[in-house]
Each structure stands twice: as structure tokens, then as C-alpha cells.
Amino acid sequence: MKTKLLLSTFMSLLFASIFAQDKTIINATSSEISDNLDLRAVASIFGDSKDLADFEFRLNDPKAQISNLDLNDDNQVDYLRVIESVEGNTHLIIIQAVLGQDQFQDVATVEVEKDINNKMQIQVVGDVYMYGSNYIYEPEYISVPVIYNYFWISNYRPYYSPWYWGYYPKHYYGWSPFPLFRYRHHIGLHINMNYHYNYVNYRRCQTAYSNYYGRRGNYYERTYPNRSFENRNRGYSNHYELDRSISVHEATPRNNPRSNSNAGTRNLNNPRSSSANPRQINNSPRNNNYQPRISSPRENHTENSTPRNSGGGRGSSGGGRR
């Protein structure tokens, strides 16, 4: 009798083990990198900026918190510096994450071009490593942005950010990243809905960007070559395809008794709609009394500090002077 009982127990464990191996186990993973900077928000604040210094200010404004990127995993959102490369009538405005001493990673470019008819064309393009290939938005502004007049003044000098690791503007302080569902709701409140954001998959300024490509900041990419968008999301060419796929899978089934008229896929054309978190989020900084950590290299310098000489040629490890 005891032998039969042991045999029965053994067979039960054996079948349970085989059944468990056949099951597909889905583990929670960290959020997708490209979810942490909405390029429509970038396009929106670019159209509201008076010049590139103001654009950089808005990208890093602690009160707005446009970015949620923390590539160096120090629990502080990375400072985004702005530099510019000019070729003929094309202005490439490069947004780079500052990850450490002379360590930069290209995140996106704003590409402004004036054609033979003096018409301005603008595209906001995600870096291929971060967002996949040809992830591009073309904003349509309700009036000609003031910043356009800035690009074609006489004796124009390309913009090069004076800020670097450990030395930031007085208004700036570090903040911790949002959980992704909160960031999606928060960022929608900072996108000007009077503008239109048209997704396209072709680049107008390909020649100018190709000439710049060999000088791009790629510290994070070189450090983690297997974390490219292509490797992170096999089967999707860019963030737009991935986002649409996720929206379809997250749609509420029609036969769900808890579903309502607002359920369904996320509206990609309306960044203010978000089913992830119905609660209202406070737009002010989460901790206005925050002071940078004494041991942190992001500690603010005194008022007598001056930016480094832009001719110093820093950036040998991930993008030098353009």
C-alpha cells in the first residue's frame, strides 16, 4: 500500500513538472526607454521657444519635467543639453543626455530647413538607437514660431550648450523619474493641443544628418550595444509601431461588464487621453524643497561659477564639439 502511495505521489509531481514547463511565463520588465521622452512634447516646446537657449531651458525646467529619461540609473532624470550643427539652409538641433563627465548620448534631433521658396520645414526625429528607424513627427504650428527668425540672422553662430556634468543653470535641480503610467498622463498636460503632430516615416534632411552622424554622442550606445531599439523590440521598426501594438493589446474587451464608452485603444493623436491613471496629477515639482545631494556631481555651483570655455573641446567620449 505504501509503495502504491509513493508511486502515485511521484507520478503526480512528474506530471505537474511537465505541465509547468509547458506554460508561458510572462515576467514584468522595466519600462521601454523610448517611452520616457515624448517627441510631441519636444516639438511643442520648440514651437514656443524664442531661441535655442530658451529651448534648452524648457527641456530641463523642473516645474514642467518634460523628460523622464534616466539612462545612467542614478535615480535622477538626465540633464538634456542642446547643441547645433548648421549646413547650408539646414539646422540640426541635437538633444543629448548628459550621463557623466564627457559622456553624452544623442536622444533626438530637431531638424529645420528652409527650401528654395523660403518655406520652413521642421521634423523632430528620434535617435535610431533610442526610438528605432524613422520615428519622426512633423509639427504644424498655428503661427510662425519666433525661433524661426533666430536661425537666419546675419553673422549667425551655431548654439552650443555651456552646461555640462556637475555644472547646471541656477534654475535647475535634479528630480526622480515618474513611474511610466504617471509620466504618460503628466506629459500630455504639457503638449500644446492647438498644434498638430503628424507622424511620418521619411527624413527630409538625410544628407545633413548623414554628415553629422559620425560625430554624434553615443556613450550609452557603445556601453550597451545590445539595448538598441531593434534588440529591445524585435519585430517592430520603431516606437510608433510598438506604441500602436501595445494600444491594441491593452484595449478593453467589448464583453467586459466593467468597460465603458471611454474604453478602448489609446488615442495616439490626443496625448492628453490616458486610461492608465484616471487620477489628476499635480503639475508642480514633486518636492519644491529638494536640494541636490552633497555627494552628487549634479550639485549646483556658486553664482560666481562661469561656464567652461566653449572652445575647450570636451566630449571625447560620446560626442565632441560640432
PDB file of C-alpha atoms in Angstrom:
ATOM      1  CA  MET A   1       0.000   0.000   0.000  1.00  0.00           C
ATOM      2  CA  LYS A   2       2.843   2.356   0.913  1.00  0.00           C
ATOM      3  CA  THR A   3       4.587   1.578  -2.370  1.00  0.00           C
ATOM      4  CA  LYS A   4       1.464   2.477  -4.362  1.00  0.00           C
ATOM      5  CA  LEU A   5       1.107   5.725  -2.415  1.00  0.00           C
ATOM      6  CA  LEU A   6       4.728   6.715  -3.107  1.00  0.00           C
ATOM      7  CA  LEU A   7       4.335   5.811  -6.792  1.00  0.00           C
ATOM      8  CA  SER A   8       1.154   7.870  -7.043  1.00  0.00           C
ATOM      9  CA  THR A   9       2.843  10.869  -5.400  1.00  0.00           C
ATOM     10  CA  PHE A  10       5.837  10.580  -7.722  1.00  0.00           C
ATOM     11  CA  MET A  11       3.660  10.459 -10.843  1.00  0.00           C
ATOM     12  CA  SER A  12       1.666  13.492  -9.667  1.00  0.00           C
ATOM     13  CA  LEU A  13       4.833  15.523  -9.168  1.00  0.00           C
ATOM     14  CA  LEU A  14       6.152  14.402 -12.563  1.00  0.00           C
ATOM     15  CA  PHE A  15       3.011  15.497 -14.441  1.00  0.00           C
ATOM     16  CA  ALA A  16       2.907  18.781 -12.507  1.00  0.00           C
ATOM     17  CA  SER A  17       6.500  19.488 -13.523  1.00  0.00           C
ATOM     18  CA  ILE A  18       5.804  18.749 -17.201  1.00  0.00           C
ATOM     19  CA  PHE A  19       2.680  20.934 -17.160  1.00  0.00           C
ATOM     20  CA  ALA A  20       4.584  23.815 -15.565  1.00  0.00           C
ATOM     21  CA  GLN A  21       7.254  23.644 -18.276  1.00  0.00           C
ATOM     22  CA  ASP A  22       4.596  23.984 -20.988  1.00  0.00           C
ATOM     23  CA  LYS A  23       3.220  27.198 -19.519  1.00  0.00           C
ATOM     24  CA  THR A  24       4.377  30.533 -20.871  1.00  0.00           C
ATOM     25  CA  ILE A  25       5.562  32.697 -18.029  1.00  0.00           C
ATOM     26  CA  ILE A  26       5.460  36.460 -18.540  1.00  0.00           C
ATOM     27  CA  ASN A  27       7.556  38.496 -16.167  1.00  0.00           C
ATOM     28  CA  ALA A  28       7.209  42.225 -15.631  1.00  0.00           C
ATOM     29  CA  THR A  29      10.005  44.120 -17.312  1.00  0.00           C
ATOM     30  CA  SER A  30      11.359  47.643 -16.952  1.00  0.00           C
ATOM     31  CA  SER A  31       9.689  50.352 -18.978  1.00  0.00           C
ATOM     32  CA  GLU A  32      10.690  50.929 -22.583  1.00  0.00           C
ATOM     33  CA  ILE A  33      13.397  53.606 -22.795  1.00  0.00           C
ATOM     34  CA  SER A  34      11.700  55.474 -25.629  1.00  0.00           C
ATOM     35  CA  ASP A  35       8.544  55.946 -23.537  1.00  0.00           C
ATOM     36  CA  ASN A  36      10.393  58.416 -21.322  1.00  0.00           C
ATOM     37  CA  LEU A  37      10.651  61.401 -23.665  1.00  0.00           C
ATOM     38  CA  ASP A  38       7.597  62.212 -25.763  1.00  0.00           C
ATOM     39  CA  LEU A  39       8.770  63.840 -29.004  1.00  0.00           C
ATOM     40  CA  ARG A  40       5.436  65.602 -29.403  1.00  0.00           C
ATOM     41  CA  ALA A  41       6.211  67.470 -26.192  1.00  0.00           C
ATOM     42  CA  VAL A  42       9.641  68.317 -27.607  1.00  0.00           C
ATOM     43  CA  ALA A  43       8.012  69.669 -30.767  1.00  0.00           C
ATOM     44  CA  SER A  44       5.509  71.621 -28.686  1.00  0.00           C
ATOM     45  CA  ILE A  45       8.014  73.467 -26.513  1.00  0.00           C
ATOM     46  CA  PHE A  46      10.278  74.074 -29.520  1.00  0.00           C
ATOM     47  CA  GLY A  47       7.461  76.000 -31.194  1.00  0.00           C
ATOM     48  CA  ASP A  48       7.031  78.097 -28.041  1.00  0.00           C
ATOM     49  CA  SER A  49      10.747  78.898 -27.578  1.00  0.00           C
ATOM     50  CA  LYS A  50      12.324  82.215 -28.522  1.00  0.00           C
ATOM     51  CA  ASP A  51      15.797  80.749 -29.181  1.00  0.00           C
ATOM     52  CA  LEU A  52      17.803  77.578 -28.521  1.00  0.00           C
ATOM     53  CA  ALA A  53      18.897  78.679 -25.046  1.00  0.00           C
ATOM     54  CA  ASP A  54      15.226  79.056 -24.150  1.00  0.00           C
ATOM     55  CA  PHE A  55      14.513  75.660 -25.742  1.00  0.00           C
ATOM     56  CA  GLU A  56      17.167  74.037 -23.527  1.00  0.00           C
ATOM     57  CA  PHE A  57      15.691  75.831 -20.503  1.00  0.00           C
ATOM     58  CA  ARG A  58      12.246  74.409 -21.262  1.00  0.00           C
ATOM     59  CA  LEU A  59      13.588  70.878 -21.826  1.00  0.00           C
ATOM     60  CA  ASN A  60      15.090  70.890 -18.329  1.00  0.00           C
ATOM     61  CA  ASP A  61      12.581  73.000 -16.421  1.00  0.00           C
ATOM     62  CA  PRO A  62      11.996  71.178 -13.092  1.00  0.00           C
ATOM     63  CA  LYS A  63       8.483  72.634 -12.952  1.00  0.00           C
ATOM     64  CA  ALA A  64       7.483  71.135 -16.313  1.00  0.00           C
ATOM     65  CA  GLN A  65       9.526  67.898 -16.176  1.00  0.00           C
ATOM     66  CA  ILE A  66       9.319  67.262 -19.910  1.00  0.00           C
ATOM     67  CA  SER A  67      11.833  64.410 -19.801  1.00  0.00           C
ATOM     68  CA  ASN A  68      11.685  61.225 -17.761  1.00  0.00           C
ATOM     69  CA  LEU A  69      14.962  59.724 -19.015  1.00  0.00           C
ATOM     70  CA  ASP A  70      17.386  58.247 -16.501  1.00  0.00           C
ATOM     71  CA  LEU A  71      19.896  56.433 -18.677  1.00  0.00           C
ATOM     72  CA  ASN A  72      22.704  56.332 -16.129  1.00  0.00           C
ATOM     73  CA  ASP A  73      20.404  54.874 -13.420  1.00  0.00           C
ATOM     74  CA  ASP A  74      21.276  57.408 -10.713  1.00  0.00           C
ATOM     75  CA  ASN A  75      17.581  57.943  -9.856  1.00  0.00           C
ATOM     76  CA  GLN A  76      17.693  61.458 -11.288  1.00  0.00           C
ATOM     77  CA  VAL A  77      16.352  62.456 -14.686  1.00  0.00           C
ATOM     78  CA  ASP A  78      19.269  63.182 -17.024  1.00  0.00           C
ATOM     79  CA  TYR A  79      20.018  66.779 -17.967  1.00  0.00           C
ATOM     80  CA  LEU A  80      19.426  67.322 -21.695  1.00  0.00           C
ATOM     81  CA  ARG A  81      21.887  69.651 -23.359  1.00  0.00           C
ATOM     82  CA  VAL A  82      21.322  71.236 -26.773  1.00  0.00           C
ATOM     83  CA  ILE A  83      23.965  71.691 -29.472  1.00  0.00           C
ATOM     84  CA  GLU A  84      23.625  72.647 -33.116  1.00  0.00           C
ATOM     85  CA  SER A  85      25.133  71.717 -36.462  1.00  0.00           C
ATOM     86  CA  VAL A  86      24.494  74.000 -39.449  1.00  0.00           C
ATOM     87  CA  GLU A  87      24.885  73.024 -43.085  1.00  0.00           C
ATOM     88  CA  GLY A  88      23.632  75.489 -45.679  1.00  0.00           C
ATOM     89  CA  ASN A  89      19.944  76.163 -45.021  1.00  0.00           C
ATOM     90  CA  THR A  90      19.649  73.186 -42.675  1.00  0.00           C
ATOM     91  CA  HIS A  91      19.891  73.466 -38.894  1.00  0.00           C
ATOM     92  CA  LEU A  92      20.287  70.236 -36.916  1.00  0.00           C
ATOM     93  CA  ILE A  93      19.433  70.860 -33.270  1.00  0.00           C
ATOM     94  CA  ILE A  94      20.743  67.892 -31.311  1.00  0.00           C
ATOM     95  CA  ILE A  95      19.376  66.905 -27.908  1.00  0.00           C
ATOM     96  CA  GLN A  96      21.883  64.927 -25.840  1.00  0.00           C
ATOM     97  CA  ALA A  97      21.527  63.315 -22.425  1.00  0.00           C
ATOM     98  CA  VAL A  98      24.406  64.198 -20.087  1.00  0.00           C
ATOM     99  CA  LEU A  99      25.336  60.939 -18.379  1.00  0.00           C
ATOM    100  CA  GLY A 100      28.699  61.689 -16.778  1.00  0.00           C
ATOM    101  CA  GLN A 101      31.952  63.536 -17.261  1.00  0.00           C
ATOM    102  CA  ASP A 102      32.305  63.865 -21.063  1.00  0.00           C
ATOM    103  CA  GLN A 103      29.627  61.182 -21.537  1.00  0.00           C
ATOM    104  CA  PHE A 104      26.760  62.075 -23.883  1.00  0.00           C
ATOM    105  CA  GLN A 105      24.037  60.162 -25.689  1.00  0.00           C
ATOM    106  CA  ASP A 106      22.047  61.578 -28.606  1.00  0.00           C
ATOM    107  CA  VAL A 107      18.342  61.319 -27.872  1.00  0.00           C
ATOM    108  CA  ALA A 108      16.641  63.216 -30.703  1.00  0.00           C
ATOM    109  CA  THR A 109      17.162  65.955 -33.274  1.00  0.00           C
ATOM    110  CA  VAL A 110      15.036  68.895 -34.321  1.00  0.00           C
ATOM    111  CA  GLU A 111      15.731  69.494 -37.998  1.00  0.00           C
ATOM    112  CA  VAL A 112      14.796  72.848 -39.520  1.00  0.00           C
ATOM    113  CA  GLU A 113      15.270  73.567 -43.215  1.00  0.00           C
ATOM    114  CA  LYS A 114      14.392  76.481 -45.490  1.00  0.00           C
ATOM    115  CA  ASP A 115      13.569  75.444 -49.052  1.00  0.00           C
ATOM    116  CA  ILE A 116      14.041  77.398 -52.298  1.00  0.00           C
ATOM    117  CA  ASN A 117      10.679  79.089 -51.731  1.00  0.00           C
ATOM    118  CA  ASN A 118      11.782  80.271 -48.257  1.00  0.00           C
ATOM    119  CA  LYS A 119       9.285  77.900 -46.672  1.00  0.00           C
ATOM    120  CA  MET A 120      10.319  76.406 -43.321  1.00  0.00           C
ATOM    121  CA  GLN A 121      10.114  72.674 -42.810  1.00  0.00           C
ATOM    122  CA  ILE A 122      10.617  71.053 -39.439  1.00  0.00           C
ATOM    123  CA  GLN A 123      10.909  67.483 -38.227  1.00  0.00           C
ATOM    124  CA  VAL A 124      11.531  66.075 -34.758  1.00  0.00           C
ATOM    125  CA  VAL A 125      13.405  62.802 -35.180  1.00  0.00           C
ATOM    126  CA  GLY A 126      14.099  60.187 -32.516  1.00  0.00           C
ATOM    127  CA  ASP A 127      17.607  58.766 -32.412  1.00  0.00           C
ATOM    128  CA  VAL A 128      17.675  55.359 -34.127  1.00  0.00           C
ATOM    129  CA  TYR A 129      19.243  53.657 -31.092  1.00  0.00           C
ATOM    130  CA  MET A 130      16.612  55.068 -28.754  1.00  0.00           C
ATOM    131  CA  TYR A 131      13.431  55.100 -30.890  1.00  0.00           C
ATOM    132  CA  GLY A 132      14.138  52.861 -33.890  1.00  0.00           C
ATOM    133  CA  SER A 133      14.420  53.911 -37.515  1.00  0.00           C
ATOM    134  CA  ASN A 134      12.439  56.827 -38.941  1.00  0.00           C
ATOM    135  CA  TYR A 135      10.456  57.757 -35.848  1.00  0.00           C
ATOM    136  CA  ILE A 136       9.553  61.273 -36.959  1.00  0.00           C
ATOM    137  CA  TYR A 137       6.956  63.923 -36.163  1.00  0.00           C
ATOM    138  CA  GLU A 138       6.249  66.990 -38.267  1.00  0.00           C
ATOM    139  CA  PRO A 139       4.581  69.655 -36.126  1.00  0.00           C
ATOM    140  CA  GLU A 140       2.194  72.181 -37.635  1.00  0.00           C
ATOM    141  CA  TYR A 141       2.095  75.411 -35.648  1.00  0.00           C
ATOM    142  CA  ILE A 142      -0.814  77.836 -35.748  1.00  0.00           C
ATOM    143  CA  SER A 143       1.593  80.720 -36.437  1.00  0.00           C
ATOM    144  CA  VAL A 144       5.226  81.031 -37.462  1.00  0.00           C
ATOM    145  CA  PRO A 145       7.339  80.327 -34.358  1.00  0.00           C
ATOM    146  CA  VAL A 146       9.540  83.189 -33.177  1.00  0.00           C
ATOM    147  CA  ILE A 147      12.533  80.849 -33.093  1.00  0.00           C
ATOM    148  CA  TYR A 148      12.489  80.601 -36.900  1.00  0.00           C
ATOM    149  CA  ASN A 149      13.579  84.233 -37.187  1.00  0.00           C
ATOM    150  CA  TYR A 150      16.534  83.459 -34.966  1.00  0.00           C
ATOM    151  CA  PHE A 151      18.126  80.971 -37.361  1.00  0.00           C
ATOM    152  CA  TRP A 152      18.687  83.243 -40.352  1.00  0.00           C
ATOM    153  CA  ILE A 153      20.036  86.418 -38.799  1.00  0.00           C
ATOM    154  CA  SER A 154      23.299  87.870 -40.096  1.00  0.00           C
ATOM    155  CA  ASN A 155      26.511  86.580 -38.506  1.00  0.00           C
ATOM    156  CA  TYR A 156      24.634  83.625 -37.020  1.00  0.00           C
ATOM    157  CA  ARG A 157      26.670  81.416 -34.686  1.00  0.00           C
ATOM    158  CA  PRO A 158      25.515  77.825 -34.027  1.00  0.00           C
ATOM    159  CA  TYR A 159      24.349  77.213 -30.479  1.00  0.00           C
ATOM    160  CA  TYR A 160      26.491  75.102 -28.184  1.00  0.00           C
ATOM    161  CA  SER A 161      25.276  74.478 -24.643  1.00  0.00           C
ATOM    162  CA  PRO A 162      27.583  75.861 -21.937  1.00  0.00           C
ATOM    163  CA  TRP A 163      26.324  73.337 -19.386  1.00  0.00           C
ATOM    164  CA  TYR A 164      27.917  70.010 -18.571  1.00  0.00           C
ATOM    165  CA  TRP A 165      28.123  67.272 -15.936  1.00  0.00           C
ATOM    166  CA  GLY A 166      28.209  68.822 -12.460  1.00  0.00           C
ATOM    167  CA  TYR A 167      27.574  72.393 -13.679  1.00  0.00           C
ATOM    168  CA  TYR A 168      23.999  73.384 -14.469  1.00  0.00           C
ATOM    169  CA  PRO A 169      21.883  76.554 -14.629  1.00  0.00           C
ATOM    170  CA  LYS A 170      20.695  78.142 -11.377  1.00  0.00           C
ATOM    171  CA  HIS A 171      17.059  77.227 -12.003  1.00  0.00           C
ATOM    172  CA  TYR A 172      17.849  73.548 -12.494  1.00  0.00           C
ATOM    173  CA  TYR A 173      17.770  70.792  -9.904  1.00  0.00           C
ATOM    174  CA  GLY A 174      17.527  67.039 -10.302  1.00  0.00           C
ATOM    175  CA  TRP A 175      14.285  65.122  -9.783  1.00  0.00           C
ATOM    176  CA  SER A 176      13.395  61.453  -9.641  1.00  0.00           C
ATOM    177  CA  PRO A 177      11.719  59.848 -12.661  1.00  0.00           C
ATOM    178  CA  PHE A 178       7.969  59.275 -12.704  1.00  0.00           C
ATOM    179  CA  PRO A 179       6.545  55.770 -12.874  1.00  0.00           C
ATOM    180  CA  LEU A 180       5.692  55.356 -16.542  1.00  0.00           C
ATOM    181  CA  PHE A 181       1.897  55.483 -16.171  1.00  0.00           C
ATOM    182  CA  ARG A 182       2.199  58.813 -14.334  1.00  0.00           C
ATOM    183  CA  TYR A 183       4.591  60.242 -16.906  1.00  0.00           C
ATOM    184  CA  ARG A 184       2.171  59.433 -19.733  1.00  0.00           C
ATOM    185  CA  HIS A 185      -0.562  61.398 -18.008  1.00  0.00           C
ATOM    186  CA  HIS A 186       1.745  64.209 -16.890  1.00  0.00           C
ATOM    187  CA  ILE A 187       3.351  64.846 -20.285  1.00  0.00           C
ATOM    188  CA  GLY A 188       0.004  65.182 -22.031  1.00  0.00           C
ATOM    189  CA  LEU A 189      -0.641  68.296 -19.968  1.00  0.00           C
ATOM    190  CA  HIS A 190       2.460  69.925 -21.470  1.00  0.00           C
ATOM    191  CA  ILE A 191       1.671  69.349 -25.139  1.00  0.00           C
ATOM    192  CA  ASN A 192       0.053  72.306 -26.874  1.00  0.00           C
ATOM    193  CA  MET A 193      -3.115  70.867 -28.381  1.00  0.00           C
ATOM    194  CA  ASN A 194      -3.504  73.865 -30.689  1.00  0.00           C
ATOM    195  CA  TYR A 195      -0.658  72.386 -32.731  1.00  0.00           C
ATOM    196  CA  HIS A 196      -0.816  69.259 -34.884  1.00  0.00           C
ATOM    197  CA  TYR A 197       1.771  66.476 -34.747  1.00  0.00           C
ATOM    198  CA  ASN A 198       1.895  64.426 -37.924  1.00  0.00           C
ATOM    199  CA  TYR A 199       3.792  61.156 -37.866  1.00  0.00           C
ATOM    200  CA  VAL A 200       5.864  60.448 -40.990  1.00  0.00           C
ATOM    201  CA  ASN A 201       8.470  57.808 -41.794  1.00  0.00           C
ATOM    202  CA  TYR A 202      10.795  59.715 -44.114  1.00  0.00           C
ATOM    203  CA  ARG A 203      13.565  62.158 -43.245  1.00  0.00           C
ATOM    204  CA  ARG A 204      13.838  65.413 -45.173  1.00  0.00           C
ATOM    205  CA  CYS A 205      17.344  66.345 -44.007  1.00  0.00           C
ATOM    206  CA  GLN A 206      19.021  62.995 -44.574  1.00  0.00           C
ATOM    207  CA  THR A 207      22.161  64.449 -46.203  1.00  0.00           C
ATOM    208  CA  ALA A 208      22.828  66.922 -43.411  1.00  0.00           C
ATOM    209  CA  TYR A 209      22.247  64.257 -40.754  1.00  0.00           C
ATOM    210  CA  SER A 210      24.496  61.751 -42.553  1.00  0.00           C
ATOM    211  CA  ASN A 211      27.302  64.314 -42.481  1.00  0.00           C
ATOM    212  CA  TYR A 212      26.766  64.791 -38.752  1.00  0.00           C
ATOM    213  CA  TYR A 213      26.287  61.102 -37.869  1.00  0.00           C
ATOM    214  CA  GLY A 214      29.969  60.299 -37.285  1.00  0.00           C
ATOM    215  CA  ARG A 215      30.123  62.988 -34.572  1.00  0.00           C
ATOM    216  CA  ARG A 216      27.009  62.015 -32.654  1.00  0.00           C
ATOM    217  CA  GLY A 217      27.101  61.345 -28.934  1.00  0.00           C
ATOM    218  CA  ASN A 218      26.819  57.599 -28.417  1.00  0.00           C
ATOM    219  CA  TYR A 219      28.281  56.821 -24.991  1.00  0.00           C
ATOM    220  CA  TYR A 220      25.278  54.820 -23.795  1.00  0.00           C
ATOM    221  CA  GLU A 221      25.011  53.046 -27.133  1.00  0.00           C
ATOM    222  CA  ARG A 222      28.661  51.968 -27.035  1.00  0.00           C
ATOM    223  CA  THR A 223      28.335  50.876 -23.426  1.00  0.00           C
ATOM    224  CA  TYR A 224      25.170  48.834 -24.055  1.00  0.00           C
ATOM    225  CA  PRO A 225      25.128  47.874 -27.744  1.00  0.00           C
ATOM    226  CA  ASN A 226      22.523  45.167 -27.137  1.00  0.00           C
ATOM    227  CA  ARG A 227      19.984  47.646 -25.757  1.00  0.00           C
ATOM    228  CA  SER A 228      19.198  49.268 -29.092  1.00  0.00           C
ATOM    229  CA  PHE A 229      15.530  49.627 -30.011  1.00  0.00           C
ATOM    230  CA  GLU A 230      15.930  46.849 -32.576  1.00  0.00           C
ATOM    231  CA  ASN A 231      17.207  44.451 -29.925  1.00  0.00           C
ATOM    232  CA  ARG A 232      14.752  45.595 -27.267  1.00  0.00           C
ATOM    233  CA  ASN A 233      11.701  45.238 -29.501  1.00  0.00           C
ATOM    234  CA  ARG A 234      12.212  42.636 -32.190  1.00  0.00           C
ATOM    235  CA  GLY A 235       9.550  42.709 -34.864  1.00  0.00           C
ATOM    236  CA  TYR A 236       8.960  46.481 -34.611  1.00  0.00           C
ATOM    237  CA  SER A 237      10.829  49.037 -36.689  1.00  0.00           C
ATOM    238  CA  ASN A 238      10.291  51.978 -34.341  1.00  0.00           C
ATOM    239  CA  HIS A 239       8.465  53.349 -31.316  1.00  0.00           C
ATOM    240  CA  TYR A 240       5.360  54.276 -33.318  1.00  0.00           C
ATOM    241  CA  GLU A 241       4.752  50.653 -34.367  1.00  0.00           C
ATOM    242  CA  LEU A 242       5.422  49.458 -30.826  1.00  0.00           C
ATOM    243  CA  ASP A 243       3.034  52.000 -29.305  1.00  0.00           C
ATOM    244  CA  ARG A 244       0.233  51.062 -31.676  1.00  0.00           C
ATOM    245  CA  SER A 245       0.748  47.380 -30.908  1.00  0.00           C
ATOM    246  CA  ILE A 246       0.637  47.989 -27.153  1.00  0.00           C
ATOM    247  CA  SER A 247      -2.501  50.089 -27.533  1.00  0.00           C
ATOM    248  CA  VAL A 248      -4.279  47.246 -29.348  1.00  0.00           C
ATOM    249  CA  HIS A 249      -3.293  44.689 -26.720  1.00  0.00           C
ATOM    250  CA  GLU A 250      -4.368  46.970 -23.883  1.00  0.00           C
ATOM    251  CA  ALA A 251      -7.836  47.580 -25.373  1.00  0.00           C
ATOM    252  CA  THR A 252     -10.718  46.577 -23.104  1.00  0.00           C
ATOM    253  CA  PRO A 253     -12.729  43.616 -24.455  1.00  0.00           C
ATOM    254  CA  ARG A 254     -16.245  44.541 -25.530  1.00  0.00           C
ATOM    255  CA  ASN A 255     -17.814  41.811 -23.426  1.00  0.00           C
ATOM    256  CA  ASN A 256     -16.184  43.108 -20.253  1.00  0.00           C
ATOM    257  CA  PRO A 257     -19.042  44.267 -17.992  1.00  0.00           C
ATOM    258  CA  ARG A 258     -16.732  46.887 -16.483  1.00  0.00           C
ATOM    259  CA  SER A 259     -15.977  48.530 -19.794  1.00  0.00           C
ATOM    260  CA  ASN A 260     -17.485  51.921 -20.565  1.00  0.00           C
ATOM    261  CA  SER A 261     -17.745  54.258 -23.521  1.00  0.00           C
ATOM    262  CA  ASN A 262     -14.254  55.620 -22.863  1.00  0.00           C
ATOM    263  CA  ALA A 263     -12.580  52.247 -23.004  1.00  0.00           C
ATOM    264  CA  GLY A 264     -10.526  51.167 -25.958  1.00  0.00           C
ATOM    265  CA  THR A 265      -7.180  51.818 -27.537  1.00  0.00           C
ATOM    266  CA  ARG A 266      -5.095  54.782 -26.517  1.00  0.00           C
ATOM    267  CA  ASN A 267      -5.630  57.759 -28.820  1.00  0.00           C
ATOM    268  CA  LEU A 268      -2.166  58.415 -30.278  1.00  0.00           C
ATOM    269  CA  ASN A 269      -3.276  61.719 -31.775  1.00  0.00           C
ATOM    270  CA  ASN A 270      -4.501  63.056 -28.450  1.00  0.00           C
ATOM    271  CA  PRO A 271      -1.673  62.894 -25.906  1.00  0.00           C
ATOM    272  CA  ARG A 272      -3.956  64.139 -23.163  1.00  0.00           C
ATOM    273  CA  SER A 273      -6.018  60.969 -23.188  1.00  0.00           C
ATOM    274  CA  SER A 274      -4.711  58.287 -20.895  1.00  0.00           C
ATOM    275  CA  SER A 275      -6.516  55.291 -19.484  1.00  0.00           C
ATOM    276  CA  ALA A 276      -3.547  54.319 -17.366  1.00  0.00           C
ATOM    277  CA  ASN A 277      -4.196  56.649 -14.456  1.00  0.00           C
ATOM    278  CA  PRO A 278      -7.522  58.470 -14.093  1.00  0.00           C
ATOM    279  CA  ARG A 279      -6.304  60.463 -11.124  1.00  0.00           C
ATOM    280  CA  GLN A 280      -5.353  64.098 -11.588  1.00  0.00           C
ATOM    281  CA  ILE A 281      -1.626  64.604 -11.260  1.00  0.00           C
ATOM    282  CA  ASN A 282      -0.164  67.749  -9.708  1.00  0.00           C
ATOM    283  CA  ASN A 283       1.952  69.501 -12.315  1.00  0.00           C
ATOM    284  CA  SER A 284       4.194  71.227  -9.801  1.00  0.00           C
ATOM    285  CA  PRO A 285       7.551  69.659  -8.857  1.00  0.00           C
ATOM    286  CA  ARG A 286       7.059  66.780  -6.513  1.00  0.00           C
ATOM    287  CA  ASN A 287       9.375  68.326  -3.949  1.00  0.00           C
ATOM    288  CA  ASN A 288       9.930  72.036  -4.223  1.00  0.00           C
ATOM    289  CA  ASN A 289      12.260  71.913  -1.259  1.00  0.00           C
ATOM    290  CA  TYR A 290      14.540  69.450  -2.939  1.00  0.00           C
ATOM    291  CA  GLN A 291      18.216  70.238  -2.687  1.00  0.00           C
ATOM    292  CA  PRO A 292      20.849  68.364  -4.701  1.00  0.00           C
ATOM    293  CA  ARG A 293      22.716  65.754  -2.761  1.00  0.00           C
ATOM    294  CA  ILE A 294      26.063  66.966  -1.427  1.00  0.00           C
ATOM    295  CA  SER A 295      27.828  63.901  -2.759  1.00  0.00           C
ATOM    296  CA  SER A 296      26.163  64.149  -6.150  1.00  0.00           C
ATOM    297  CA  PRO A 297      28.120  65.518  -9.128  1.00  0.00           C
ATOM    298  CA  ARG A 298      24.917  67.380 -10.016  1.00  0.00           C
ATOM    299  CA  GLU A 299      25.456  69.759  -7.078  1.00  0.00           C
ATOM    300  CA  ASN A 300      24.836  73.374  -8.135  1.00  0.00           C
ATOM    301  CA  HIS A 301      27.861  75.670  -8.250  1.00  0.00           C
ATOM    302  CA  THR A 302      28.032  79.100  -6.723  1.00  0.00           C
ATOM    303  CA  GLU A 303      26.745  82.142  -8.521  1.00  0.00           C
ATOM    304  CA  ASN A 304      30.296  83.146  -9.392  1.00  0.00           C
ATOM    305  CA  SER A 305      30.785  79.988 -11.418  1.00  0.00           C
ATOM    306  CA  THR A 306      31.144  80.574 -15.122  1.00  0.00           C
ATOM    307  CA  PRO A 307      30.507  78.180 -17.978  1.00  0.00           C
ATOM    308  CA  ARG A 308      33.537  76.451 -19.392  1.00  0.00           C
ATOM    309  CA  ASN A 309      35.070  77.954 -22.489  1.00  0.00           C
ATOM    310  CA  SER A 310      33.138  76.512 -25.421  1.00  0.00           C
ATOM    311  CA  GLY A 311      36.420  76.139 -27.267  1.00  0.00           C
ATOM    312  CA  GLY A 312      37.636  73.664 -24.693  1.00  0.00           C
ATOM    313  CA  GLY A 313      36.763  70.644 -26.792  1.00  0.00           C
ATOM    314  CA  ARG A 314      35.188  68.416 -24.156  1.00  0.00           C
ATOM    315  CA  GLY A 315      33.221  65.440 -25.273  1.00  0.00           C
ATOM    316  CA  SER A 316      35.869  62.975 -26.415  1.00  0.00           C
ATOM    317  CA  SER A 317      33.835  60.064 -25.100  1.00  0.00           C
ATOM    318  CA  GLY A 318      30.491  60.402 -26.755  1.00  0.00           C
ATOM    319  CA  GLY A 319      30.286  63.457 -28.958  1.00  0.00           C
ATOM    320  CA  GLY A 320      32.595  66.431 -29.069  1.00  0.00           C
ATOM    321  CA  ARG A 321      32.155  69.914 -30.462  1.00  0.00           C
ATOM    322  CA  ARG A 322      30.061  70.021 -33.550  1.00  0.00           C
TER     323      ARG A 322
END
